[in-house]
Coordinates of C-alpha atoms in Angstrom, one line a residue:
M1 CA 89.6 55.2 4.2
A2 CA 89.7 56.6 0.8
Q3 CA 87.5 55.6 -2.0
Y4 CA 87.3 56.0 -5.5
N5 CA 84.5 54.7 -8.0
L6 CA 85.4 54.0 -12.2
M7 CA 81.4 54.5 -12.8
S8 CA 81.3 57.8 -11.2
F9 CA 85.0 58.9 -13.3
C10 CA 83.5 57.9 -16.5
L11 CA 80.0 59.7 -16.2
K12 CA 81.5 63.5 -15.1
E13 CA 79.6 63.0 -11.6
R14 CA 81.5 66.1 -10.3
P15 CA 82.7 68.2 -13.1
A16 CA 85.1 71.0 -12.5
E17 CA 84.9 74.6 -12.1
F18 CA 87.1 76.7 -14.7
P19 CA 88.0 73.3 -17.0
K20 CA 89.1 76.1 -19.3
T21 CA 91.6 78.0 -16.4
Q22 CA 91.9 74.5 -15.7
K23 CA 93.5 72.8 -19.2
F24 CA 95.2 76.8 -19.8
F25 CA 98.3 76.0 -17.0
Q26 CA 97.9 72.2 -17.9
I27 CA 96.3 71.0 -14.1
Y28 CA 92.9 69.4 -15.3
E29 CA 94.0 65.7 -15.8
R30 CA 95.8 66.2 -12.2
L31 CA 92.7 68.1 -10.0
E32 CA 90.3 65.7 -12.0
K33 CA 91.9 63.0 -11.0
E34 CA 91.7 64.3 -7.3
R35 CA 88.1 65.4 -7.5
Y36 CA 86.8 62.0 -7.9
K37 CA 87.6 61.0 -4.3
Y38 CA 86.6 60.9 -1.3
T39 CA 86.9 59.2 2.1
E40 CA 84.8 57.2 4.7
G41 CA 84.5 55.3 7.6
V42 CA 86.0 51.6 8.0
S43 CA 82.9 50.1 9.0
D44 CA 82.9 47.6 12.4
G45 CA 81.9 45.1 9.8
L46 CA 84.6 45.5 7.8
K47 CA 87.0 45.7 10.7
Q48 CA 85.6 42.1 11.5
L49 CA 85.7 40.5 8.7
I50 CA 89.3 41.7 7.9
F51 CA 90.3 41.1 11.8
Q52 CA 89.1 37.0 11.1
H53 CA 90.3 36.8 7.4
L54 CA 93.6 37.9 8.9
Q55 CA 93.5 35.0 11.6
E56 CA 92.5 32.5 9.5
K57 CA 95.6 32.9 7.1
A58 CA 97.6 33.2 10.6
E59 CA 96.7 29.3 11.8
K60 CA 97.1 28.1 8.5
A61 CA 100.3 30.1 7.9
S62 CA 101.6 28.3 11.6
S63 CA 100.5 25.3 10.8
A64 CA 102.3 24.8 7.7
P65 CA 105.3 22.5 7.9
V66 CA 108.7 23.7 8.1
G67 CA 110.6 25.1 5.3
T68 CA 107.7 25.9 3.2
E69 CA 106.7 28.9 1.8
G70 CA 104.3 31.2 3.6
F71 CA 100.8 32.2 1.8
T72 CA 102.0 35.3 0.7
Q73 CA 103.9 33.8 -1.4
L74 CA 101.7 32.4 -3.3
D75 CA 100.1 33.3 -6.4
F76 CA 97.0 35.5 -5.6
A77 CA 95.0 33.3 -7.9
H78 CA 95.7 29.9 -5.9
T79 CA 94.1 31.9 -2.7
V80 CA 90.5 33.7 -4.7
D81 CA 90.4 30.1 -6.3
Q82 CA 90.7 28.3 -3.0
A83 CA 87.8 31.6 -1.7
L84 CA 85.7 30.5 -4.6
K85 CA 86.1 26.4 -4.5
E86 CA 85.4 27.0 -0.5
M87 CA 81.8 29.1 -1.8
E88 CA 81.6 26.3 -4.6
C89 CA 81.6 28.7 -7.3
F90 CA 84.9 28.4 -8.8
D91 CA 83.2 27.1 -12.1
E92 CA 81.1 29.9 -12.2
L93 CA 83.4 32.8 -11.6
G94 CA 87.2 31.1 -12.1
W95 CA 87.3 32.8 -14.8
S96 CA 87.6 35.7 -13.0
I97 CA 91.4 35.7 -11.5
K98 CA 93.3 34.4 -13.9
A99 CA 94.4 38.2 -15.2
K100 CA 96.7 39.7 -13.6
F101 CA 96.5 41.8 -11.2
D102 CA 95.7 44.9 -11.7
E103 CA 93.1 43.7 -14.4
C104 CA 91.7 41.7 -11.6
I105 CA 91.0 44.5 -9.6
L106 CA 89.6 46.4 -12.2
L107 CA 87.4 43.4 -13.8
W108 CA 85.7 43.5 -10.2
H109 CA 85.5 46.6 -9.1
V110 CA 84.0 47.4 -11.9
A111 CA 81.0 44.4 -11.5
T112 CA 81.2 44.9 -8.1
T113 CA 79.3 48.3 -8.9
L114 CA 77.5 46.7 -11.4
C115 CA 75.8 44.7 -9.0
D116 CA 75.8 47.2 -6.8
Y117 CA 73.4 49.7 -8.5
A118 CA 72.0 47.9 -10.6
G119 CA 70.7 45.1 -8.0
E120 CA 67.8 45.0 -5.2
T121 CA 66.9 47.7 -3.1
H122 CA 67.7 46.1 0.8
K123 CA 71.3 44.1 0.2
P124 CA 72.8 42.6 3.5
G125 CA 75.5 44.2 5.0
S126 CA 78.6 42.5 2.8
C127 CA 77.2 44.4 -0.1
E128 CA 78.5 47.5 1.7
I129 CA 81.9 46.0 2.6
S130 CA 81.8 44.3 -0.5
E131 CA 81.3 48.8 -2.4
S132 CA 83.7 50.0 -0.1
L133 CA 87.1 47.6 -0.6
S134 CA 86.5 47.7 -4.2
N135 CA 86.4 51.3 -4.5
Y136 CA 89.6 51.5 -2.1
M137 CA 91.7 48.8 -4.2
L138 CA 90.3 51.0 -7.5
Y139 CA 92.0 54.5 -5.3
I140 CA 94.7 52.1 -4.4
L141 CA 95.3 51.3 -8.1
V142 CA 94.7 55.3 -9.4
M143 CA 96.5 57.4 -7.1
H144 CA 99.5 54.8 -5.5
P145 CA 99.7 52.3 -7.7
Y146 CA 103.5 51.7 -6.7
M147 CA 102.0 50.5 -3.3
L148 CA 100.7 47.2 -6.0
P149 CA 102.4 44.3 -7.8
N150 CA 104.0 45.1 -11.4
G151 CA 101.3 45.4 -13.7
I152 CA 99.4 48.0 -15.9
G153 CA 96.8 48.9 -13.8
K154 CA 97.3 52.7 -15.4
I155 CA 96.8 52.1 -19.2
R156 CA 94.2 49.4 -18.3
F157 CA 91.7 52.1 -16.5
Q158 CA 92.5 54.8 -19.3
D159 CA 91.7 52.2 -21.3
T160 CA 88.7 51.3 -19.6
C161 CA 87.2 54.5 -19.1
E162 CA 87.4 55.5 -22.2
E163 CA 85.5 52.8 -23.7
A164 CA 82.6 53.6 -20.9
I165 CA 82.4 56.8 -21.6
D166 CA 82.1 56.3 -25.4
F167 CA 79.2 53.8 -24.1
F168 CA 77.6 56.4 -22.6
Q169 CA 78.2 59.6 -24.4
E170 CA 75.8 57.4 -27.6
R171 CA 73.3 56.9 -25.2
K172 CA 72.8 60.4 -24.0
S173 CA 69.6 59.4 -22.6
L174 CA 71.6 57.7 -19.0
R175 CA 71.2 60.6 -16.7
D176 CA 72.6 58.6 -13.1
R177 CA 74.7 55.5 -12.2
H178 CA 71.5 53.5 -11.8
Q179 CA 70.6 53.8 -15.7
A180 CA 74.3 53.2 -16.9
C181 CA 74.6 50.4 -14.6
T182 CA 71.5 48.5 -16.4
K183 CA 72.3 49.9 -19.9
L184 CA 75.7 47.8 -19.7
L185 CA 73.9 44.9 -17.8
E186 CA 71.9 44.4 -20.9
V187 CA 75.3 44.1 -23.2
N188 CA 75.3 41.2 -24.7
T189 CA 78.4 39.0 -23.5
E190 CA 77.9 35.2 -24.9
I191 CA 80.7 36.2 -27.9
L192 CA 84.0 36.6 -25.9
P193 CA 85.2 40.7 -25.2
S194 CA 88.6 39.1 -26.3
L195 CA 87.8 38.2 -29.7
V196 CA 86.7 40.5 -30.8
K197 CA 88.9 43.0 -30.0
G198 CA 92.2 41.2 -29.9
D199 CA 95.0 42.9 -28.0
R200 CA 93.7 46.6 -29.5
S201 CA 92.2 47.5 -26.0
K202 CA 93.6 46.8 -22.3
S203 CA 89.7 47.1 -21.0
V204 CA 87.7 45.6 -18.6
L205 CA 84.1 46.5 -19.2
F206 CA 82.6 44.0 -20.7
D207 CA 84.1 40.9 -19.6
A208 CA 83.2 43.2 -16.0
C209 CA 79.7 43.1 -17.7
R210 CA 80.3 39.0 -17.8
L211 CA 81.5 38.8 -14.9
A212 CA 78.7 41.1 -12.9
K213 CA 75.6 38.1 -14.5
A214 CA 77.8 35.6 -13.0
L215 CA 77.5 37.0 -9.6
R216 CA 73.3 37.9 -10.1
S217 CA 73.6 34.5 -10.5
L218 CA 73.9 33.5 -7.6
Q219 CA 71.4 35.5 -6.2
G220 CA 71.5 35.7 -2.3
E221 CA 75.2 34.7 -2.3
Q222 CA 77.0 37.1 -3.9
W223 CA 77.7 40.0 -1.7
E224 CA 79.1 37.1 0.8
V225 CA 81.3 35.7 -2.1
M226 CA 82.4 40.2 -3.2
S227 CA 83.2 40.9 0.2
R228 CA 84.9 37.8 0.8
V229 CA 87.5 37.9 -2.9
W230 CA 88.1 41.9 -2.0
V231 CA 89.7 40.6 1.9
E232 CA 91.5 38.6 -0.4
L233 CA 92.4 41.1 -2.7
L234 CA 93.6 43.5 -0.5
C235 CA 95.6 41.1 2.0
Y236 CA 97.6 39.5 -1.0
A237 CA 98.1 43.4 -2.1
A238 CA 99.3 44.2 1.7
G239 CA 101.6 41.4 1.8
Q240 CA 103.7 42.5 -1.5
C241 CA 104.0 46.3 -1.1
R242 CA 107.6 46.7 -0.5
S243 CA 108.0 48.5 3.3
N244 CA 109.4 51.1 2.0
Y245 CA 106.1 52.0 0.2
H246 CA 104.4 51.5 3.3
A247 CA 107.4 53.1 6.0
Q248 CA 106.2 56.4 3.6
Q249 CA 102.2 56.3 4.2
L250 CA 103.1 55.7 7.9
R251 CA 104.2 58.5 7.5
R252 CA 101.1 60.8 6.8
G253 CA 98.6 58.7 9.1
G254 CA 98.5 55.6 6.5
E255 CA 96.6 53.1 4.0
L256 CA 94.3 50.6 5.7
L257 CA 97.0 48.3 2.8
T258 CA 99.6 49.3 5.1
H259 CA 97.4 48.8 8.9
V260 CA 96.6 45.5 7.3
A261 CA 100.2 44.3 6.5
S262 CA 101.9 45.8 9.5
D263 CA 99.5 44.3 11.8
G264 CA 98.9 41.0 10.2
P265 CA 100.6 38.0 10.2
F266 CA 102.3 39.0 7.2
G267 CA 104.1 41.4 9.3
C268 CA 107.1 44.1 9.0
N269 CA 109.6 42.6 11.3
G270 CA 111.1 45.3 11.7
S271 CA 111.7 46.6 7.9
F272 CA 109.9 50.0 7.9
P273 CA 112.8 52.0 9.6
D274 CA 111.2 55.2 10.8
C275 CA 108.2 53.3 12.7
R276 CA 107.4 53.4 16.5
R277 CA 104.6 51.0 16.4
P278 CA 104.8 47.7 18.4
C279 CA 105.3 45.1 15.5
T280 CA 102.4 43.1 15.8
G281 CA 102.6 40.3 13.0

């Protein structure tokens, strides 16, 4: 499962070799994106969580009245709304999923990283799951944005990176991700960033700081909430991606997003023309 972390990218944790040469041949930006991509295995805990979630969705879909739309047609905010209400934290977090889908991914990605690196030392398994899904969904947004619902994810990513880099450069004493996340959480978020910046910036950096503080206030429940939200976002993206894009990924071995779509209750319904795998949806 591919991974991509915005904080690592902004802190330049993997400096380029021969950057002047790369810039001369105008390949620096393309190689820089690839340099911050890495892979890790899909844990048994993550597989189990996704399976249970898809099973629940399938049961709800099968019990829905005939003629009603399936859950994959619902706005993603509605499904996450329901999840937050079930976990009794909608009042604290409901505002965070009112944004566009690409913005929601960035917002929750940065907040997840902040909670991970500035939180307690001993974390539950749901922390690892949240971080893995967070980094995976950002990888999709950065490297394969066509697999997500239409949006301006590239612009939001660039603006958020620029704001983060400026923030870190003003504090040159920062040496690692833990210090950077701790310093970001010290930012005053009582005044909403949108009131200060207006529409000039598409960055979600300081909204993410606000979200991270709200998550940390949940104390022991924050990681369970994050893992549930990330699975909701993963499944929604899998169901909304066009079948021809899924088919292209299957030729290359398949993305996690594609396997979730073809194996889950979303079902490919034979719409992958070159797929020889049996349909299980």
